[in-house]
Coordinates of C-alpha atoms in Angstrom, one line a residue:
X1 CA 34.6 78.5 144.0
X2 CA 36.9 76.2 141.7
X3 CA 36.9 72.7 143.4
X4 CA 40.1 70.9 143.3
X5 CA 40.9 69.1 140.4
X6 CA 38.3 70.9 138.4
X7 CA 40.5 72.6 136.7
X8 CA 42.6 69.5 135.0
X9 CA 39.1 68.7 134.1
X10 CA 38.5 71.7 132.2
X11 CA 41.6 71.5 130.8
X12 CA 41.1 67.9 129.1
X13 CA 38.0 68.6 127.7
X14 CA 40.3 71.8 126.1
X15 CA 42.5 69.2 124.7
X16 CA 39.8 66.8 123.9
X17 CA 38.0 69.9 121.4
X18 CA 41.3 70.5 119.6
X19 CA 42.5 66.6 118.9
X20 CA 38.9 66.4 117.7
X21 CA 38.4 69.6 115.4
X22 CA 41.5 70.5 114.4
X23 CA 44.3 67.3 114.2
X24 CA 44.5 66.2 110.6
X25 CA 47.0 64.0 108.4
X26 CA 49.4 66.1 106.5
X27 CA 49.0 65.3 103.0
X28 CA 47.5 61.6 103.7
X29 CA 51.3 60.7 105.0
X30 CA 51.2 58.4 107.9
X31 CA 52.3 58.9 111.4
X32 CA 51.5 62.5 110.6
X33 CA 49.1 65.0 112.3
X34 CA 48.8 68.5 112.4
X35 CA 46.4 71.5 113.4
X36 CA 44.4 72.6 110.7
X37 CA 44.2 76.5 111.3
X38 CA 40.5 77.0 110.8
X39 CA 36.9 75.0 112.1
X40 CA 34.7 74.1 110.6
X41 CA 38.0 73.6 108.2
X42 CA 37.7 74.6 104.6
X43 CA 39.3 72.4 101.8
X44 CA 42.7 74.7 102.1
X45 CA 42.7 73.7 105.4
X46 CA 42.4 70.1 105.4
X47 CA 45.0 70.4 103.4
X48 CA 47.5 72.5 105.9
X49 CA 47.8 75.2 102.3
X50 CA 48.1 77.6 105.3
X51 CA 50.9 76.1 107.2
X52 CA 51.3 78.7 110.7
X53 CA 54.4 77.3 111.7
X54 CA 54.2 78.5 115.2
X55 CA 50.9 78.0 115.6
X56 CA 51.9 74.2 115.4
X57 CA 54.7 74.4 118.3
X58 CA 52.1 76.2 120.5
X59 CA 50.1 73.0 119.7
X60 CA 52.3 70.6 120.3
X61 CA 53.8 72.6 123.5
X62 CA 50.1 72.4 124.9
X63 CA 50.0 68.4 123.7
X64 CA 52.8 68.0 125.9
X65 CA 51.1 70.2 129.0
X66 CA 48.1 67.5 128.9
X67 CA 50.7 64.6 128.5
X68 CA 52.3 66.2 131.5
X69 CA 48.8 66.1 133.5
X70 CA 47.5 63.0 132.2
X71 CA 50.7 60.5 131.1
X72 CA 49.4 57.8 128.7
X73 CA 50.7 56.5 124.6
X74 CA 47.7 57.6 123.2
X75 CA 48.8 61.4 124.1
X76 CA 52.7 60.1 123.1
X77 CA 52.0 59.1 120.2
X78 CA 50.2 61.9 118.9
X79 CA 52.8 64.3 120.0
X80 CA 55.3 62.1 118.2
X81 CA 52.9 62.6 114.9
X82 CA 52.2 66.2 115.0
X83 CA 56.5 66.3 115.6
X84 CA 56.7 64.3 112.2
X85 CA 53.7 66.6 110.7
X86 CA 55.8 69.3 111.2
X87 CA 58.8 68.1 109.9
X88 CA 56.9 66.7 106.8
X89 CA 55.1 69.9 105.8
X90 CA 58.3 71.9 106.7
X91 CA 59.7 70.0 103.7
X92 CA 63.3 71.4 103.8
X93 CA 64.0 70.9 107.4
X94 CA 63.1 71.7 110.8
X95 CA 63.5 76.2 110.5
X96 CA 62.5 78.4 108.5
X97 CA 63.4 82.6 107.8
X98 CA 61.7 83.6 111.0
X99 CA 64.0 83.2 114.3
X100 CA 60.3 84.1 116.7
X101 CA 58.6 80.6 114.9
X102 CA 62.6 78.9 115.5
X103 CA 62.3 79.6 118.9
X104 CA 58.8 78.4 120.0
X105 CA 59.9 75.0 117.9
X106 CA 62.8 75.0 119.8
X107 CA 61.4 75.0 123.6
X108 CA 58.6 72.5 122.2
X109 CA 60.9 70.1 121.3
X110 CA 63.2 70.6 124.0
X111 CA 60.1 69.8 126.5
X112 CA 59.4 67.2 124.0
X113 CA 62.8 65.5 124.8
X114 CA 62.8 66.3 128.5
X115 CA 58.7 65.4 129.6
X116 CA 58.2 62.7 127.1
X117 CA 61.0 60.9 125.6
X118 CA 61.1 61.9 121.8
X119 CA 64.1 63.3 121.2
X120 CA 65.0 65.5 117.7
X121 CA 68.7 66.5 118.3
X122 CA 69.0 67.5 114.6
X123 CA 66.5 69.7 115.1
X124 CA 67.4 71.0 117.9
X125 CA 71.0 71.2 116.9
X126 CA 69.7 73.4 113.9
X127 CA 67.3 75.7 115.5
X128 CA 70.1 76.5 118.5
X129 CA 72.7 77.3 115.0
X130 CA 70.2 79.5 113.6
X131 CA 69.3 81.3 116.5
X132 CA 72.8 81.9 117.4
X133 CA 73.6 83.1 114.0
X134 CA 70.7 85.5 114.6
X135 CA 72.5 87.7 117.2
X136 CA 73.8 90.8 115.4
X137 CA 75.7 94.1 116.7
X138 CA 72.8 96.1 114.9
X139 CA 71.3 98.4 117.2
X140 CA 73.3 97.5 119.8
X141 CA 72.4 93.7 119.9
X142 CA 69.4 91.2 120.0
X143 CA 68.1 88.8 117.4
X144 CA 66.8 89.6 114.4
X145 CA 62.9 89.0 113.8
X146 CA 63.2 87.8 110.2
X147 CA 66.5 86.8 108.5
X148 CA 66.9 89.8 105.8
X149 CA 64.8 92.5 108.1
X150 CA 65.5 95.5 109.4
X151 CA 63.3 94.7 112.5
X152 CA 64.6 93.1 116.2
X153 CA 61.4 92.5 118.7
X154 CA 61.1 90.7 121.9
X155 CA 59.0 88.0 120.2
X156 CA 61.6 86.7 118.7
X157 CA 64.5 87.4 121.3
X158 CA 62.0 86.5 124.3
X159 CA 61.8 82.9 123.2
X160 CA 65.4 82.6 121.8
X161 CA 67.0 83.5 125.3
X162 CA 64.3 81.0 126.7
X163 CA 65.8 78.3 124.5
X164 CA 69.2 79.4 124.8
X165 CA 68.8 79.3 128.5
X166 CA 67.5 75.6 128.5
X167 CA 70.6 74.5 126.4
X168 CA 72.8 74.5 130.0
X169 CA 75.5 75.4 127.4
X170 CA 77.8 78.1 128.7
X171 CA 78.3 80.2 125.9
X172 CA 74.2 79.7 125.0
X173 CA 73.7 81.0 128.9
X174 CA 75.8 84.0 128.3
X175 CA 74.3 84.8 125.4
X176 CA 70.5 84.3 126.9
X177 CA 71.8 87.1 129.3
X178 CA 73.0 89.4 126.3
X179 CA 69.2 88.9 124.5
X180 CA 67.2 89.9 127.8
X181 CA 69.8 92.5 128.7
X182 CA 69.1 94.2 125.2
X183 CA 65.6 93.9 125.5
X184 CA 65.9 95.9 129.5
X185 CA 67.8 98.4 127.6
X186 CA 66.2 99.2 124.5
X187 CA 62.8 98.1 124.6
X188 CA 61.1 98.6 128.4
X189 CA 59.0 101.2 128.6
X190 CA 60.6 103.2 131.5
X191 CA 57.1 104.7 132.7
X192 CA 55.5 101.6 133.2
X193 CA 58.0 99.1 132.4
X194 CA 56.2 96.9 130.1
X195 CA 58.0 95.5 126.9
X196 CA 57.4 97.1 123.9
X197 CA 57.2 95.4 120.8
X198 CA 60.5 96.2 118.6
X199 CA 62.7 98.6 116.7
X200 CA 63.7 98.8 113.4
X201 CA 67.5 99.4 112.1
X202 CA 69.0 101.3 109.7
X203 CA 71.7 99.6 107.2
X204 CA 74.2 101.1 109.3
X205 CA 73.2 99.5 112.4
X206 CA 71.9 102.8 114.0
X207 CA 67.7 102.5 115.4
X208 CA 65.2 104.5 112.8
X209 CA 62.6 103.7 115.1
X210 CA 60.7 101.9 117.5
X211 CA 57.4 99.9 117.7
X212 CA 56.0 100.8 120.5
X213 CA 52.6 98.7 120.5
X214 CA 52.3 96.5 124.1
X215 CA 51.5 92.9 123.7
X216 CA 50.9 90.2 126.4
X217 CA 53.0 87.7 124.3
X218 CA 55.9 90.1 125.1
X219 CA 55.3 90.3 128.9
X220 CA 55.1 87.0 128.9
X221 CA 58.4 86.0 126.9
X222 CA 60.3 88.8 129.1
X223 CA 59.0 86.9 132.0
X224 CA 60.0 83.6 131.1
X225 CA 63.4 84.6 130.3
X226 CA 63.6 87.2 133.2
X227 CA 62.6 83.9 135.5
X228 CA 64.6 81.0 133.4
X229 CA 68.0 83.0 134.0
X230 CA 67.6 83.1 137.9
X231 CA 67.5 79.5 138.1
X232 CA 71.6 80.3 136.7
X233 CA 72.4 83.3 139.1
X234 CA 72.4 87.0 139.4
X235 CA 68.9 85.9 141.0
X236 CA 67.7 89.4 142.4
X237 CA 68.4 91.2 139.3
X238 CA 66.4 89.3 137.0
X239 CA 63.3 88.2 139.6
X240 CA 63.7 91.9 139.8
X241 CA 62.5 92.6 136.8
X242 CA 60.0 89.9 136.8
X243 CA 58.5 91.0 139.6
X244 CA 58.4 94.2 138.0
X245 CA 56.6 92.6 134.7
X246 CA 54.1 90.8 136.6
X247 CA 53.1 93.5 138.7
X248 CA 52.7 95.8 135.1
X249 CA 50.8 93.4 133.7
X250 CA 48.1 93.0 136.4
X251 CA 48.0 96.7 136.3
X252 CA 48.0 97.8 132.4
X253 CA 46.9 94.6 130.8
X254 CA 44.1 93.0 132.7
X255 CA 40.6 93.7 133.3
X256 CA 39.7 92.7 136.7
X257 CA 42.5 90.2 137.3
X258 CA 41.8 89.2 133.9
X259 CA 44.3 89.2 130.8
X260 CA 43.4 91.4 128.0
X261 CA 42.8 89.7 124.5
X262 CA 44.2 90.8 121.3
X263 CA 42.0 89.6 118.5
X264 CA 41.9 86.3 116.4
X265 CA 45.0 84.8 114.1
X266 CA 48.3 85.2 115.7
X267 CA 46.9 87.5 118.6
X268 CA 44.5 84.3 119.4
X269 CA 47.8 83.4 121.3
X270 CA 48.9 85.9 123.2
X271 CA 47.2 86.0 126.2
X272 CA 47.9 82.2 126.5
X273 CA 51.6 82.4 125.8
X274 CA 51.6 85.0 129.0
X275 CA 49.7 82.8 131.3
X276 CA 52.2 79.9 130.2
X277 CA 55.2 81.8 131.7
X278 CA 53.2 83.7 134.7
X279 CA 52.3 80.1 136.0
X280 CA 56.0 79.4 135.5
X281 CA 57.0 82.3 137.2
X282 CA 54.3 81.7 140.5
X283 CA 56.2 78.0 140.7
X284 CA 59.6 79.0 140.6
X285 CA 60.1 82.1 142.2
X286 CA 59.0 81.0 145.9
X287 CA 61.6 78.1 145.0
X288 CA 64.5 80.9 144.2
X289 CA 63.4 83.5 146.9
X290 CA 60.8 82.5 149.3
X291 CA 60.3 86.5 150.1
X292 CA 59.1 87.2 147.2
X293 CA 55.7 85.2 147.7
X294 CA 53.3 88.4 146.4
X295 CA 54.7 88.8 143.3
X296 CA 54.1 84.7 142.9
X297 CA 50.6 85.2 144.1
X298 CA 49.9 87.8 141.8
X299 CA 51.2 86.0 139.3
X300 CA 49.1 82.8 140.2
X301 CA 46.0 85.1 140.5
X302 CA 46.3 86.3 137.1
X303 CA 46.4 82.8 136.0
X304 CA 43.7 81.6 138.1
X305 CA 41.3 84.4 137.2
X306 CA 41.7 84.6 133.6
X307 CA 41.2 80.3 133.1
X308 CA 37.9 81.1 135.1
X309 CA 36.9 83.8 133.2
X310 CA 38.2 81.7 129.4
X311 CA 36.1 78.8 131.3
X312 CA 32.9 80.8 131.9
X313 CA 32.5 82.9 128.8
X314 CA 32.9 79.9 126.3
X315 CA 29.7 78.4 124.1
X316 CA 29.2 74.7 123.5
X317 CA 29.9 73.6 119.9
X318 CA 30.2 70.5 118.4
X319 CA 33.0 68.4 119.8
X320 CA 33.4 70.7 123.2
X321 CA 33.8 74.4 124.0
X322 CA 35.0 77.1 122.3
X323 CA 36.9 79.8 123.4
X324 CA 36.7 83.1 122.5
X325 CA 40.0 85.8 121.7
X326 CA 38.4 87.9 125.0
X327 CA 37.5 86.3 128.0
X328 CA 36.5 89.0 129.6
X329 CA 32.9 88.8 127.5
X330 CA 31.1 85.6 126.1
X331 CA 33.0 83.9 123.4
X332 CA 31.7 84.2 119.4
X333 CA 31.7 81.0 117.6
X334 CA 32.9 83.5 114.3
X335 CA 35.5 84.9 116.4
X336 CA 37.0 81.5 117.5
X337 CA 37.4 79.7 114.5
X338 CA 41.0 80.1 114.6
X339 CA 43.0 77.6 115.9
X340 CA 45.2 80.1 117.2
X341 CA 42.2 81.0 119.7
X342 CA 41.5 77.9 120.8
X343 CA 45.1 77.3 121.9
X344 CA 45.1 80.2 123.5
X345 CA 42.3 79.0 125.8
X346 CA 43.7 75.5 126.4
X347 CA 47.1 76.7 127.4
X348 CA 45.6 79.1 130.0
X349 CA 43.3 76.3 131.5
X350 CA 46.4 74.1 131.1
X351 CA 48.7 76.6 133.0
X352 CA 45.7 76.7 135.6
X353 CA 45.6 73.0 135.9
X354 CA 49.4 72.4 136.6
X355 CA 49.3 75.0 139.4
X356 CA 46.5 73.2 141.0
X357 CA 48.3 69.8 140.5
X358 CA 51.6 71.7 142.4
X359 CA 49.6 72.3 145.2
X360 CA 48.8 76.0 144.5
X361 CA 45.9 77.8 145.7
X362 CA 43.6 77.9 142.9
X363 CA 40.3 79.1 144.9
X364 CA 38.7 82.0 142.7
X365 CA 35.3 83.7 143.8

């Protein structure tokens, strides 16, 4: 059985591996960390050559999830650093062409203002501009993946109508409800109603065709957006189709309770991005609709079981564990050198550990 508190445990000793292996100076400039993307890091990496924007903002959203379970200026002060890394190695501002990487900067920095006190409203200002400006009448609606594409996805609008949600800005509400809205209509599966990936438009703004690959990370954007608007009414509709995710995902995308992996590099995220937004989802919606306590309990299950199974299948390397991209088997030190792996595994321990500090049964056989 997991033993109370066990599971913050876990998670520091997560958090611990990362700062250890992977935070680095950008460039020698002061006050300035980031994650380099590879251990044991070659010289490219020491040197952030291989930037991973959003790779960064899942780091500093999962600095901010062990400031949040452990408060102290040691963990402040490196969030403000890898904040400054990223705006250092950025070099011409706070966005680049991609409005998926916008949008993950965007919510860090907005729990960066909220949770800790460092506040970026340029940023934030920006990233909200861009993001707006991403929302085109092509195929019927939804943000654009890349500026200059032909390609709309739910990685990109999941995390915008997130962040455009948070701004408690009418017109930024509305248009959180347009995004996920777009998403129900054009890209749920209507079998199995999982998300699929994207479409991709013709000049003229008609659909040439869909991508119709199923990723966690899409579950668990739809999710958190599904979840975020019914803190702002029209509550049964979108727990609704939460409810409807959560119980799709538990039956399509996990292996005994487990979520399914999807590789190393950017898939080295996925599964954690979707236990972020399920342990969201098993806090809020007994809050918003206290009848609707399986769905929350499945949601907290899936959480629950897939830290223990991240937990149990790691190896011991230097500095801490390492997690592999599948936690259903024993992890590969080859197969997690990628940063994006190891925050994968941190955020779902992290996730884990702030149900149990809510109160949440976190019991697992």
């Amino acid at each position: 059985m997991v033993i109370a508190k066990l599971l913050a445990a876990r998670a520091g000793v997560a958090e611990r591996a990362v700062y250890s292996r992977h935070l680095r100076r950008v460039w020698g400039v002061p006050g300035t960390l980031l994650g380099a993307r590879a251990w044991p890091p070659l010289f490219r990496d020491k040197i952030h050559t291989s930037f991973n924007y959003w790779w960064q903002a899942h780091l500093l959203d999962c600095m901010i999830d062990g400031y949040l379970r452990s408060p102290n200026e040691l963990r402040k002060t490196a969030i403000a650093k890898v904040v400054r890394g990223i705006r250092v190695r950025n070099v011409l501002g706070w966005t680049n062409d991609f409005y998926d990487d916008i949008a993950w900067l965007g919510l860090a920095l907005q729990r960066a203002q909220h949770e800790v006190g460092i506040a970026k409203p340029k940023a934030l200002d920006a990233i909200a501009v861009r993001l707006r400006d991403g929302w085109t009448d092509h195929a019927g609606g939804g943000i654009w993946w890349k500026r200059n594409d032909d390609f709309k996805n739910v990685p990109a609008n999941g995390p915008a109508a997130i962040f455009l949600a948070r701004q408690n800005e009418r017109t930024d509400l509305a248009r959180a409800r347009s995004i996920v809205d777009w998403v129900e209509e054009h890209l749920v599966d209507p079998g199995n109603g999982l998300a699929w990936d994207g479409l991709h438009v013709h000049p003229n703004g008609e659909i040439r065709e869909y991508e119709k690959n199923i990723y966690t990370y899409c579950q668990g954007v739809l999710i958190g957006a599904c979840v975020e608007l019914a803190k702002h009414g029209q509550q049964d509709k979108w727990l609704d189709k939460a409810a409807r995710t959560i119980t799709a995902v538990h039956d399509d995308l996990a292996t005994n309770g487990v979520i399914r992996g999807h590789g190393g590099g950017d898939g080295g995220l996925f599964g954690g991005i979707l236990t972020r937004y399920l342990a969201e989802a098993a806090l809020t919606i007994p809050d918003l609709d206290p009848d609707r306590h399986e769905t929350a309990d499945l949601a907290r299950e899936l959480v629950v079981q897939s830290a223990e199974a991240a937990w149990n299948n790691r190896v011991m390397a230097v500095s801490g564990p390492l997690f592999g991209p599948e936690w259903t088997v024993p992890a590969d030190e080859k197969e997690g050198r990628d940063l994006s792996v190891q925050l994968g595994g941190w955020m779902c321990l992290e996730a884990a550990a702030l149900l149990e500090r809510r109160g949440l049964d976190v019991a697992t056989a």
